Short mmCIF file of C-alpha atoms in Angstrom, two decimals:
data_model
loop_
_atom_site.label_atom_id
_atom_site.label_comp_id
_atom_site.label_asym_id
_atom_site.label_seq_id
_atom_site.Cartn_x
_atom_site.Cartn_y
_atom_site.Cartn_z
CA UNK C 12 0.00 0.00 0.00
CA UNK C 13 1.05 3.81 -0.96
CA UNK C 14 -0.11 6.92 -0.28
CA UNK C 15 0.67 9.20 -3.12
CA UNK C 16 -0.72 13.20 -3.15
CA UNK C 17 -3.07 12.14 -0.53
CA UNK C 18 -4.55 8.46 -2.52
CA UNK C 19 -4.31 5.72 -1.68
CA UNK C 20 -3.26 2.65 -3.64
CA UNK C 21 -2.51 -0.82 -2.78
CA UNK C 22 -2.42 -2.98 -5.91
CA UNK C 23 -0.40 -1.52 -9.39
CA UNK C 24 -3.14 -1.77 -11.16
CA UNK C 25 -5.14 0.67 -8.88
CA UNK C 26 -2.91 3.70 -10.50
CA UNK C 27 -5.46 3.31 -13.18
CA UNK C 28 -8.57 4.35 -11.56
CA UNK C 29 -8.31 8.02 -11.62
CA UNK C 30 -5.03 8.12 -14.72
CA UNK C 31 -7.53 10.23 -16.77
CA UNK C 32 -8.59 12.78 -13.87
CA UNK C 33 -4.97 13.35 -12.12
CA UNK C 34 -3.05 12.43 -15.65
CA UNK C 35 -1.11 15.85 -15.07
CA UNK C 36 0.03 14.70 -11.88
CA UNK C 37 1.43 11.55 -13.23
CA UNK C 38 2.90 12.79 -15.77
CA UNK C 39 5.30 14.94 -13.70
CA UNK C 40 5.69 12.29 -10.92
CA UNK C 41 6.76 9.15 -13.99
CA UNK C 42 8.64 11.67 -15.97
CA UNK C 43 11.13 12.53 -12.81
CA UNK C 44 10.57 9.12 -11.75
CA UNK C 45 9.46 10.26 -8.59
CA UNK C 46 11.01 8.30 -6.03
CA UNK C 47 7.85 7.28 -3.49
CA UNK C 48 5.68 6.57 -7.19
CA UNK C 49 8.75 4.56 -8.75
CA UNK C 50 9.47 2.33 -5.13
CA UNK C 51 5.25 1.67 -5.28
CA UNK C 52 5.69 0.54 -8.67
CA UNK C 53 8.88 -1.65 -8.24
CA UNK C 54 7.46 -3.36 -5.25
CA UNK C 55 4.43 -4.25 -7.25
CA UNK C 56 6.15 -5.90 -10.34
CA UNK C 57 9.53 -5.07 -10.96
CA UNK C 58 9.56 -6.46 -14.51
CA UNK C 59 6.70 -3.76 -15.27
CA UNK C 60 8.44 -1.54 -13.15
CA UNK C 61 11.32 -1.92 -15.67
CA UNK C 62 9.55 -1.54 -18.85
CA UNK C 63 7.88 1.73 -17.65
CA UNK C 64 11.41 3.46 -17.29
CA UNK C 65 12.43 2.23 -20.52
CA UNK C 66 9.39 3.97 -22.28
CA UNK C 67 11.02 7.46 -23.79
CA UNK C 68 9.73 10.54 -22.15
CA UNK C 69 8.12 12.96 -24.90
CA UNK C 70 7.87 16.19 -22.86
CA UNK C 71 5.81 17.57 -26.30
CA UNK C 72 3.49 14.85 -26.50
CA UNK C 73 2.23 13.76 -22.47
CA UNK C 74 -0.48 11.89 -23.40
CA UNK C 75 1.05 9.71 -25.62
CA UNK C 76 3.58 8.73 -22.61
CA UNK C 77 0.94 7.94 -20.24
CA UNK C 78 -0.67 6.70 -22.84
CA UNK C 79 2.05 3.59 -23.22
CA UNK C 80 2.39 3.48 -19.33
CA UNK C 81 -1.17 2.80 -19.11
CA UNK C 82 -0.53 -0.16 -21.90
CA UNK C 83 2.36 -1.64 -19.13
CA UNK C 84 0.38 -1.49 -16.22
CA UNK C 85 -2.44 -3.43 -17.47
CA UNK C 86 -2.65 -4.15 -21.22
CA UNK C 87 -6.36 -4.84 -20.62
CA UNK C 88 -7.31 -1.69 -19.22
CA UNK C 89 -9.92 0.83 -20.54
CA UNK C 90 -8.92 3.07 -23.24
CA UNK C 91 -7.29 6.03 -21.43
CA UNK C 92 -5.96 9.00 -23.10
CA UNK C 93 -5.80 12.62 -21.95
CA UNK C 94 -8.79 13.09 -19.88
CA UNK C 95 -10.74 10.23 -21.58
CA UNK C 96 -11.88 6.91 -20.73
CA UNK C 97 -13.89 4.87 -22.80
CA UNK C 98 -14.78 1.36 -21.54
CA UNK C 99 -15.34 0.13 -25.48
CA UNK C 100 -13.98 1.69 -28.59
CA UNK C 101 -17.80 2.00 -30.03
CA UNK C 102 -17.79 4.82 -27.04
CA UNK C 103 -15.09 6.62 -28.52
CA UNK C 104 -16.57 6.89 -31.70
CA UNK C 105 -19.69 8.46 -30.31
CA UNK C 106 -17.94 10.75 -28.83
CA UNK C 107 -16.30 12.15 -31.80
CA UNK C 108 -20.03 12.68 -33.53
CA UNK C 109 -21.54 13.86 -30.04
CA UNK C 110 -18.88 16.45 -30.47
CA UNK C 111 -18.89 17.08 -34.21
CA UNK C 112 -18.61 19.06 -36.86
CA UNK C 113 -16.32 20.52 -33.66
CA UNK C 114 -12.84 18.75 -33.65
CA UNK C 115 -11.19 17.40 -30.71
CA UNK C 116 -7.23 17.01 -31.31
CA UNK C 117 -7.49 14.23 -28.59
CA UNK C 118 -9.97 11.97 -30.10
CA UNK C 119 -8.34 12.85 -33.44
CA UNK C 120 -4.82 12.31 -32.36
CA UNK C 121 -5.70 8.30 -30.84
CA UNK C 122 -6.68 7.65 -34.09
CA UNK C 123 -4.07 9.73 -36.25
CA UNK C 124 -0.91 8.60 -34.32
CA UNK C 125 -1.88 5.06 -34.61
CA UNK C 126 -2.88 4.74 -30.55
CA UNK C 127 -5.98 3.85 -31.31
CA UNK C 128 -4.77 0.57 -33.39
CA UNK C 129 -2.68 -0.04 -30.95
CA UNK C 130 -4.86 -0.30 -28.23
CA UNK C 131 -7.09 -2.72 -30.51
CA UNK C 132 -4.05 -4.80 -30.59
CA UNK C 133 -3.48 -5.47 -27.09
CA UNK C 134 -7.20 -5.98 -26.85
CA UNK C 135 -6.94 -8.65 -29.78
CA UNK C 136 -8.88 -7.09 -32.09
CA UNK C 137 -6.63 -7.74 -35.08
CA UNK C 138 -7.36 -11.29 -34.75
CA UNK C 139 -10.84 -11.48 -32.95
CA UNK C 140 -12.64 -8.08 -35.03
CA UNK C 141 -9.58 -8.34 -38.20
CA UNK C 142 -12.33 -6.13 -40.08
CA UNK C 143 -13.03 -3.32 -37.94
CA UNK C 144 -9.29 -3.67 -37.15
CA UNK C 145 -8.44 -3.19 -41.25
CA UNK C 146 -10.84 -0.59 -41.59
CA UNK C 147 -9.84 1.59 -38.43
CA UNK C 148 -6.31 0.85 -40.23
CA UNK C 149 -7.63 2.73 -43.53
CA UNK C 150 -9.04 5.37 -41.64
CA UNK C 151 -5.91 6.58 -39.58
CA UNK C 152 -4.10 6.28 -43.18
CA UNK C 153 -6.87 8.83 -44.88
CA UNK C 154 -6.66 10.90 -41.61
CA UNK C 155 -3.22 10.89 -42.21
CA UNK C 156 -3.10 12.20 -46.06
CA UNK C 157 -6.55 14.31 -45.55
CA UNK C 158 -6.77 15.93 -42.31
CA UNK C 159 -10.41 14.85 -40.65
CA UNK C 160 -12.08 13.07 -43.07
CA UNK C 161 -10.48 9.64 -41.56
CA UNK C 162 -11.33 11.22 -38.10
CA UNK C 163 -15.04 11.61 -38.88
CA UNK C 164 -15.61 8.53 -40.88
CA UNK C 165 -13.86 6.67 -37.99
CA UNK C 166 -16.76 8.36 -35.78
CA UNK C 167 -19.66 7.76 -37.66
CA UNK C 168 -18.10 3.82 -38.55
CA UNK C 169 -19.06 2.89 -34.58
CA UNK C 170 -22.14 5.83 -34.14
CA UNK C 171 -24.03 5.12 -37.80
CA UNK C 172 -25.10 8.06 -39.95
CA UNK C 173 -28.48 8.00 -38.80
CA UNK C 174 -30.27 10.84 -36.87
CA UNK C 175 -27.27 13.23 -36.69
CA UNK C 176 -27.27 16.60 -35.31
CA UNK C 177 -25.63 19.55 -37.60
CA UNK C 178 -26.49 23.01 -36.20
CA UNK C 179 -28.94 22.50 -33.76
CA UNK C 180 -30.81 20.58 -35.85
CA UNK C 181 -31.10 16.74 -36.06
CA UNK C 182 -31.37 15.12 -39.46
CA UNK C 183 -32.73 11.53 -39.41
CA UNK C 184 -29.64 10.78 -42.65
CA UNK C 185 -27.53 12.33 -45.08
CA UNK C 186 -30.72 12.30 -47.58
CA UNK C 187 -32.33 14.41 -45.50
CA UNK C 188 -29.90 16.85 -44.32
CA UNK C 189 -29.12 17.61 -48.46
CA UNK C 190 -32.60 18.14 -49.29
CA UNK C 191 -32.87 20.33 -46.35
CA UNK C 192 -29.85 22.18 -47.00
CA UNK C 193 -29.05 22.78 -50.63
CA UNK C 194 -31.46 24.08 -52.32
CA UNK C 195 -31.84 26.25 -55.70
CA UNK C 196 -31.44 29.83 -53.72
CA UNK C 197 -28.33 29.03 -52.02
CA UNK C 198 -26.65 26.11 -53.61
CA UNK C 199 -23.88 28.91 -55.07
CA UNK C 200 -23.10 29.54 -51.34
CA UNK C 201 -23.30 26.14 -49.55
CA UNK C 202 -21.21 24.27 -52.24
CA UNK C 203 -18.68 26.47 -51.40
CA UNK C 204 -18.36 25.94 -47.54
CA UNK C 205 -19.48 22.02 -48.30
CA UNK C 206 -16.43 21.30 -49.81
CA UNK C 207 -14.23 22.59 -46.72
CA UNK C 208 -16.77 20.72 -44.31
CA UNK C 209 -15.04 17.54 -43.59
CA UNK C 210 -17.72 16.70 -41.46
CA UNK C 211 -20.38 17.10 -44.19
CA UNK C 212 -18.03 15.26 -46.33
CA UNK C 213 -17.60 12.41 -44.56
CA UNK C 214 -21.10 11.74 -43.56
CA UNK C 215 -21.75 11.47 -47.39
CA UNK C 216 -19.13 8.87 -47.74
CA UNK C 217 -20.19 6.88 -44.59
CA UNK C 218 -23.67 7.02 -46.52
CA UNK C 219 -22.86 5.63 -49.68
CA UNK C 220 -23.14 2.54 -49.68
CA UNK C 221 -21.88 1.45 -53.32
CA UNK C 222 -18.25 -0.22 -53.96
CA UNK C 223 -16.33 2.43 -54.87
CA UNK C 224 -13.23 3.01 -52.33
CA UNK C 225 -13.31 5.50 -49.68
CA UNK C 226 -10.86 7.62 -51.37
CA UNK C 227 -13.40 7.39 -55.08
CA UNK C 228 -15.95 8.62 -52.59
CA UNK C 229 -14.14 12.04 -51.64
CA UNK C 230 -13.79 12.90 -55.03
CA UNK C 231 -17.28 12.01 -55.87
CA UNK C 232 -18.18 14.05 -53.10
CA UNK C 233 -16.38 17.20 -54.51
CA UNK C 234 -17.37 16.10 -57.77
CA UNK C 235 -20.81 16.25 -57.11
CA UNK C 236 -20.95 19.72 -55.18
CA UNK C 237 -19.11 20.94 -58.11
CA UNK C 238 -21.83 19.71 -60.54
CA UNK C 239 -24.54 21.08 -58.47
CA UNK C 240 -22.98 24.34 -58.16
CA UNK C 241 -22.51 24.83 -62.35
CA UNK C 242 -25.72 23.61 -62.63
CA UNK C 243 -27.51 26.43 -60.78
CA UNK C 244 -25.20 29.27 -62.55
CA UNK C 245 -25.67 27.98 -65.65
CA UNK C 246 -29.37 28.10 -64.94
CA UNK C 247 -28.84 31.39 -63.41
CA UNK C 248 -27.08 33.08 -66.35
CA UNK C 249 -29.56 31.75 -68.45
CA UNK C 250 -32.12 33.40 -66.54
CA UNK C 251 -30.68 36.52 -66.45
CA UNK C 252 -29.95 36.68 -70.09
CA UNK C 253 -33.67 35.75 -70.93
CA UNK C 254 -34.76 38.13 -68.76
#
């Protein structure tokens, strides 16, 4: 047993149970290997105790530390990072719609510096889930070569597309959200800000449900705002000049 800042823990793995809330704390006491934090530790498993201190200390990237630390302590442990837990990965992907269109560089980064696959690993999910494994796989790649578009789709691959708030406003699919949104009077301004909308683009994709690849998708995407938007000039000028 060892009191540390005024908790008390008697069993390693009990270091867990509050890593997201006192994360800064831990960070500064692993990173100077505290002495009173490192004897707990050693006592409890030295072999673990010797892997932590071999883990690299990245002073510009804390969570991804703890991160691994977490991993050594107990492999099977929730999925900690930052100030998050998540007892399944499905809750981390709601999260990322609950917060959307906003971005959250935590949620994004799990899944952009290749934590989150990681953490599938140790949980077997390569070899138990080897499809939601290869297709979280695609999505840190695309998240990796266009920024938030592998981020969302990740979310909306564990929450669905359906019933999905934009605005204020819930739309029960992507169907319904277009034939809300663009329409003939301001088509010429909503293409425009579409096409920047990662969000709004990767909803589409995540909607479409033919074989193209994700990455045929996109361009469709842009392709199809594009269309749209010289439709309605080209109907516009055509209107002007008959008028």
């Amino acid at each position: 047993m060892s009191i540390i800042r005024g908790v008390e823990y008697n069993k390693l793995n009990d270091l867990l149970k509050d890593y997201d809330k006192r994360w800064r704390l831990f960070f500064s006491l692993l990173s100077s290997q505290d002495k009173e934090l490192c004897e707990f530790i050693k006592t409890q498993d030295r072999e673990k105790y010797n892997k932590i201190i071999e883990v690299p200390v990245t002073y510009n990237k804390p969570d991804e530390y703890l991160f691994k630390i977490a991993a050594i302590i107990n492999s099977h442990s929730d999925l900690i990072y930052h100030d998050y837990r998540f007892k399944t990965i499905e809750e981390y992907g709601k999260k990322i719609i609950k917060f959307s269109p906003k971005i959250d560089v935590y949620l994004r980064d799990l899944l952009k510096n290749g934590l989150l696959l990681e953490y599938m690993k140790r949980q077997k999910m390569d070899i138990e889930k080897p499809a939601m494994y290869k297709k979280i796989s695609e999505y840190m790649d695309i998240e990796n070569k266009y920024a938030n578009i592998g981020y969302f789709l990740c979310g909306f691959y564990f929450n669905g597309n359906k019933n999905i708030k934009y605005n204020s406003k819930i739309y029960k699919d992507y169907n319904h959200f277009v034939n809300s949104i663009i329409t003939d009077e301001n088509i010429n301004e909503v293409a425009d800000s579409f096409q920047k909308d990662c969000f709004i683009i990767s909803w589409q994709i995540s909607s479409n449900n033919d074989d193209l690849s994700i990455y045929e998708r996109f361009l469709h995407v842009i392709n199809m705002f594009d269309e749209k938007k010289r439709t309605y000039l080209k109907e516009l000028k055509i209107e002007k000049n008959i008028g």
